[in-house]
XYZ file of C-alpha atoms in Angstrom:
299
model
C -53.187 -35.611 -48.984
C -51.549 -32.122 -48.514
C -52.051 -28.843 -49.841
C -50.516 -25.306 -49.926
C -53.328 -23.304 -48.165
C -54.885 -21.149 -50.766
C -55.006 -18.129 -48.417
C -51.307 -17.887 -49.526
C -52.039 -17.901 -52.440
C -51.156 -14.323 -54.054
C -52.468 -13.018 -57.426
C -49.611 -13.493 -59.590
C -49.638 -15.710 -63.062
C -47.410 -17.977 -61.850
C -49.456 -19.047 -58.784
C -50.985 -22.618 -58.601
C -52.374 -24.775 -56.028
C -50.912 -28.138 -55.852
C -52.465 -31.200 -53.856
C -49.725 -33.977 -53.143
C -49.073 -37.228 -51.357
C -46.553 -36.864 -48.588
C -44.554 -40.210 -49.736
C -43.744 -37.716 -53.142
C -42.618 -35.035 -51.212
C -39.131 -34.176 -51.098
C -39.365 -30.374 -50.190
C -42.383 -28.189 -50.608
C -42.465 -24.367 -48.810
C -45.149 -21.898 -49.245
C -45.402 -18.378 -50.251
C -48.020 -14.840 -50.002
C -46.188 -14.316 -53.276
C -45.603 -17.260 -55.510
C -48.003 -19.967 -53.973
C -46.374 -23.352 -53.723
C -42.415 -23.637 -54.210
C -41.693 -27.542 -54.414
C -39.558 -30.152 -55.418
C -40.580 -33.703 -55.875
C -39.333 -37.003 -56.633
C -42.197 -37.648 -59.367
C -44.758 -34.464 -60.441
C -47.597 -32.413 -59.451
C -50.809 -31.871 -60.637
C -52.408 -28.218 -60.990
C -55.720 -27.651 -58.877
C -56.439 -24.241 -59.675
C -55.171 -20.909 -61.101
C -55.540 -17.585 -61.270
C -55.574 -16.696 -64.843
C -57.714 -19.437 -67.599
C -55.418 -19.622 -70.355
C -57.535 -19.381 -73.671
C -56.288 -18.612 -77.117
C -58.704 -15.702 -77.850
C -58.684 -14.499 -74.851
C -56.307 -12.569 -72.458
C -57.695 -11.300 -69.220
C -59.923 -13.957 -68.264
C -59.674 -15.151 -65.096
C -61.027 -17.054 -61.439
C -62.508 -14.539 -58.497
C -61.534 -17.696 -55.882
C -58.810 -18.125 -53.574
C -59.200 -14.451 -52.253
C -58.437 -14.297 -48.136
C -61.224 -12.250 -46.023
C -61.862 -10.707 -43.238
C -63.493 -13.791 -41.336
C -60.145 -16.103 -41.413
C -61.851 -17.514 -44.886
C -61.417 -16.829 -48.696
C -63.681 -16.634 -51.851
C -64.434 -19.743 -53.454
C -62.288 -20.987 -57.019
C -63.699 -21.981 -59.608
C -67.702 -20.131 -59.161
C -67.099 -16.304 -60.123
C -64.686 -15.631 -63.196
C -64.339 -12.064 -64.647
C -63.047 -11.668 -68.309
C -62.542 -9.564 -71.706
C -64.813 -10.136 -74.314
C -66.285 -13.577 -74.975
C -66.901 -13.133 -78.941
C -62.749 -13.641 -79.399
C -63.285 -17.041 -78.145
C -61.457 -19.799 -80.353
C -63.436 -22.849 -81.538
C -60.982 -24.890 -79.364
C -61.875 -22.299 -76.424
C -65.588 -22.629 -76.362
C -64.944 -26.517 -75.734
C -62.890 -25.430 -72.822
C -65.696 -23.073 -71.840
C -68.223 -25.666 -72.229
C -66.228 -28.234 -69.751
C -66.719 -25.502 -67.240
C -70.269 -25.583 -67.255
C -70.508 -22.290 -67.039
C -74.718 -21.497 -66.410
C -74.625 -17.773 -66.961
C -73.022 -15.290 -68.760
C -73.193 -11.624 -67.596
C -72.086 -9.188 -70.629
C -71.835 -5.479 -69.291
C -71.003 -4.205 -72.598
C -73.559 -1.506 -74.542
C -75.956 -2.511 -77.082
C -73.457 -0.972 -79.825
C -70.423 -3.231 -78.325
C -72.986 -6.396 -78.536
C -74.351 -6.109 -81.902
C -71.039 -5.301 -83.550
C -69.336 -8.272 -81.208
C -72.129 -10.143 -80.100
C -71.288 -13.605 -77.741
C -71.248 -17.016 -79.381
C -74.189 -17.843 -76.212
C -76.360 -16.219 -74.809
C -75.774 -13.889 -72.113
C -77.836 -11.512 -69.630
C -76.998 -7.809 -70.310
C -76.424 -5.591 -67.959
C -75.330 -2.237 -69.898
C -73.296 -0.673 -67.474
C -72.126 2.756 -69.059
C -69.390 4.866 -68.418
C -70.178 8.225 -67.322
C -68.552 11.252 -65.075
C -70.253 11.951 -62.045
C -71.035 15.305 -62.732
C -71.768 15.388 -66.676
C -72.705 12.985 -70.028
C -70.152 11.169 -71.388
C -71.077 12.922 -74.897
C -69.630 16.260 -73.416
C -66.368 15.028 -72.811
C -63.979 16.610 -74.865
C -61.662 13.972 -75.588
C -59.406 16.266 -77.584
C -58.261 17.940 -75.294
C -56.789 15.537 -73.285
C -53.114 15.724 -74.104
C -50.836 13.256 -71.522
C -51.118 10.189 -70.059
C -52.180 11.213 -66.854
C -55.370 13.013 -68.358
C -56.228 10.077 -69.616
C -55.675 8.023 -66.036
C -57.866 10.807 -64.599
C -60.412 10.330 -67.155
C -60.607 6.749 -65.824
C -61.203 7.866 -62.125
C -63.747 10.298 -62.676
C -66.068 7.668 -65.093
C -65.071 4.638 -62.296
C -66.428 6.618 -59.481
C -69.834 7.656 -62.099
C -70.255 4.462 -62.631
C -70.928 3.487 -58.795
C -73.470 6.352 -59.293
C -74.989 6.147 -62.316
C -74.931 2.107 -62.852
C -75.583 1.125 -59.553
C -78.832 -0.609 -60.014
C -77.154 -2.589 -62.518
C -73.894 -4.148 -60.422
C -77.109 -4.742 -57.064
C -78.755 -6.954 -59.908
C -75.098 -8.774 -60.829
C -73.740 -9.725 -57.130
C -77.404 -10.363 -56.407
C -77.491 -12.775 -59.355
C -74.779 -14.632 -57.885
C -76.234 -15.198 -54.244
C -77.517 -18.525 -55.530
C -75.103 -21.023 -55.649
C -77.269 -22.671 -59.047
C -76.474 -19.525 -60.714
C -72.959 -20.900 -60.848
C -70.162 -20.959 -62.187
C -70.938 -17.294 -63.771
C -69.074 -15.480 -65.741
C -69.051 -11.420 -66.072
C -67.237 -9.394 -68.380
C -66.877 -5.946 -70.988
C -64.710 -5.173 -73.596
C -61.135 -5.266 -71.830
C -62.337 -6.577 -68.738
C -60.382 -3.321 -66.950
C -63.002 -0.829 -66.120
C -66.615 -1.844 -66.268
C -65.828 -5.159 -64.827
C -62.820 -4.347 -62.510
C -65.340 -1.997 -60.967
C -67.474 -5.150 -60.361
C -64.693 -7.132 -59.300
C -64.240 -4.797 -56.381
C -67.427 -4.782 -55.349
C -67.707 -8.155 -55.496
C -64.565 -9.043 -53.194
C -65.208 -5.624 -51.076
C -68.146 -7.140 -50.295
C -67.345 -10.357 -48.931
C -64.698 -9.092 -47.189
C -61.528 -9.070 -49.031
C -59.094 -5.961 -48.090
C -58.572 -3.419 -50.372
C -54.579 -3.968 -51.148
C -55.776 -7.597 -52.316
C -58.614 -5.731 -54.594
C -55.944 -3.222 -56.444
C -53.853 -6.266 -56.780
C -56.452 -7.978 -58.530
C -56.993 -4.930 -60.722
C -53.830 -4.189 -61.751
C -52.990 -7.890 -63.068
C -54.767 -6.552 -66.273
C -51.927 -4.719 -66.809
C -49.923 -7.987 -67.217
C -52.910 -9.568 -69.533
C -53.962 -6.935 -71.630
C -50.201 -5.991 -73.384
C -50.812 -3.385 -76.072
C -50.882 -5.939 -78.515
C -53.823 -6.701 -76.970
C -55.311 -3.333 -77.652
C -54.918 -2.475 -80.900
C -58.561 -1.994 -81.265
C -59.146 -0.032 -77.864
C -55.959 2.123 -79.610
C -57.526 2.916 -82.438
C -61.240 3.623 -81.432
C -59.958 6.176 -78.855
C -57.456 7.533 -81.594
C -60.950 8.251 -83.881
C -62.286 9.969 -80.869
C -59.309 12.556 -80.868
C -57.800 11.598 -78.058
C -54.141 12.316 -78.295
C -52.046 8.818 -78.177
C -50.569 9.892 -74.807
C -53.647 9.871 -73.466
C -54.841 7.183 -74.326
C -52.693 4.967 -73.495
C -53.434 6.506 -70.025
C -56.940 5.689 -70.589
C -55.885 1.860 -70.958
C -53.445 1.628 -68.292
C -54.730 0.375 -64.917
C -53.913 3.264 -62.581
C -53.721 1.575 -59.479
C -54.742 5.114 -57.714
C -57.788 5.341 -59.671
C -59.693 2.411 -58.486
C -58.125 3.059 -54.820
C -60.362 6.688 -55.649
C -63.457 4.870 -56.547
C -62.853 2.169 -53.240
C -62.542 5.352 -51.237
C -65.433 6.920 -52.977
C -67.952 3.907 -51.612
C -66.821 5.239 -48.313
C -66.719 8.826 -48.355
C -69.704 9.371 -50.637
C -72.029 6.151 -49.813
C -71.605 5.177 -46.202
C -69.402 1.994 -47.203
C -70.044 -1.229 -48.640
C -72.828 -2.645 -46.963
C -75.123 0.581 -47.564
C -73.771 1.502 -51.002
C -74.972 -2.439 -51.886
C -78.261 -2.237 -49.680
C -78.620 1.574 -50.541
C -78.149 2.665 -54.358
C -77.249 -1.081 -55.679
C -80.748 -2.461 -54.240
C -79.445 -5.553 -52.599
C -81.470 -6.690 -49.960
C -79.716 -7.308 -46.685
C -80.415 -11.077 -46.734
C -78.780 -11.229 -50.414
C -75.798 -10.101 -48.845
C -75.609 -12.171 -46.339
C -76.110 -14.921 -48.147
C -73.373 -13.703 -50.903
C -71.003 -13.879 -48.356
C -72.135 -17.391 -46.622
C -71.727 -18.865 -50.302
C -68.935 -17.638 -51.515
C -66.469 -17.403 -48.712
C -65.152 -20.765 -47.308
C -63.076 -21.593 -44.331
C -62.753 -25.350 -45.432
C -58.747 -25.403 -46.807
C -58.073 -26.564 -50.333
């Protein structure tokens, strides 16, 4: 049995690892960008993928196949981040179910929860979105006018978030050091900004480079089409944010989270120290984050 190593694996949609016997191989090449390219004389069967199609919902998708530092890459099929659970289908939470998913993380705020609350139970972890430098309740929405303000609306509450909710994302990646925690799922409204801000400092910390990272973080862009958003649209709309801006706001600036990446450097040492520093991780979590969820073993 073959495989297309998953280190070449890229982020895209249309990327899938296939495992296949030699004698049904007629021509098979391998790609950073679209996975596996093949032709065979009888079919192939799907191991993993990037994105989990359900019908309720869009942006839900598998942390593995990442490479790292070390020569290895994260582990599929453990760490999934997502939109908001409560969309779920009755035909979806069977597929959820055959996951075995053992916990749910839900970052949303108590509002979010109890007007959307998830079909299971989940562990909250309120993770709120803040500037650095102010309360979220003085932000004057109003009079943000273009799509850029609205983009660098996003950077300033991703980099108070490391701040402010760092407690919170130590007690997440901490929660997934043990491999009976797993598979885990974490998610927020969109699954964009509290949980792309996660995301990174999941794969940040076990060693995933940062172009791989913004990758990952802008594929919500592809997910979340503004048909998707309707809702997002119209609760930023009742704000009085301009519709310029806000469509900003539900973009995924690629600069913004390389800003908050940069920000875990410049204003917290780097990852190790943010995690061991502000998040509370202990250095033996950490270690043992990485020694669990980073393989060298292909396929």
């Amino acid at each position: 049995m073959r495989s297309c190593p998953e280190t070449m694996a890229g982020i895209e949609d249309i990327t899938r690892i296939y495992d296949f016997e030699p004698s049904e191989l007629s021509h098979a090449t391998c790609s950073p960008i679209v996975g596996l390219s093949v032709i065979l004389r009888r079919y192939l069967v799907p191991v993993h993928t990037r994105r989990l199609e359900f019908e309720g919902v869009e942006n839900f998708r598998d942390l593995g196949g990442y490479p790292t530092a070390d020569g290895g890459h994260t582990v599929w099929g453990q760490i999934f981040r997502s939109d908001s659970l409560h969309k779920l289908t009755p035909s979806d939470l069977v597929a959820f179910e055959r996951m075995g998913v053992r916990i749910v993380y839900d970052l949303r705020g108590d509002e979010e929860r109890a007007t959307h609350p998830n079909p299971f139970d989940s562990i909250q972890l309120a993770v709120v979105g803040q500037p650095r430098n102010g309360d979220r309740r003085t932000i004057d929405v109003a009079a943000f006018s273009a799509a850029s303000d609205g983009e660098q609306l996003l950077r300033d509450l991703y980099i108070g978030m490391l701040l402010h909710s760092a407690p919170l994302f130590g007690v997440l990646l901490t929660g997934f050091v043990e491999p009976t925690n797993r598979p885990a799922v974490f998610h927020c409204h969109a699954g964009k900004d509290r949980t792309g801000i996660a995301a990174a400092l999941l794969l940040l910390a076990v060693g995933v480079d940062r172009e791989t990272i913004l990758d990952d973080y802008e594929l919500t862009r592809r997910y979340r089409t503004p048909d998707h958003q309707q809702d997002s649209l119209a609760n930023l709309l009742a704000l009085g944010m301009s519709p310029e801006a806000a469509v900003g706001v539900m973009t995924a600036p690629r600069w913004a989270m390389q800003d908050a990446l940069d920000a875990i450097d410049s204003d917290f040492g780097g990852i190790d120290a943010y995690l061991t520093g502000p998040a509370g991780m202990t250095p033996s979590s950490l270690r043992e984050l990485r020694a669990s969820f980073v393989t060298k073993a292909a396929g």
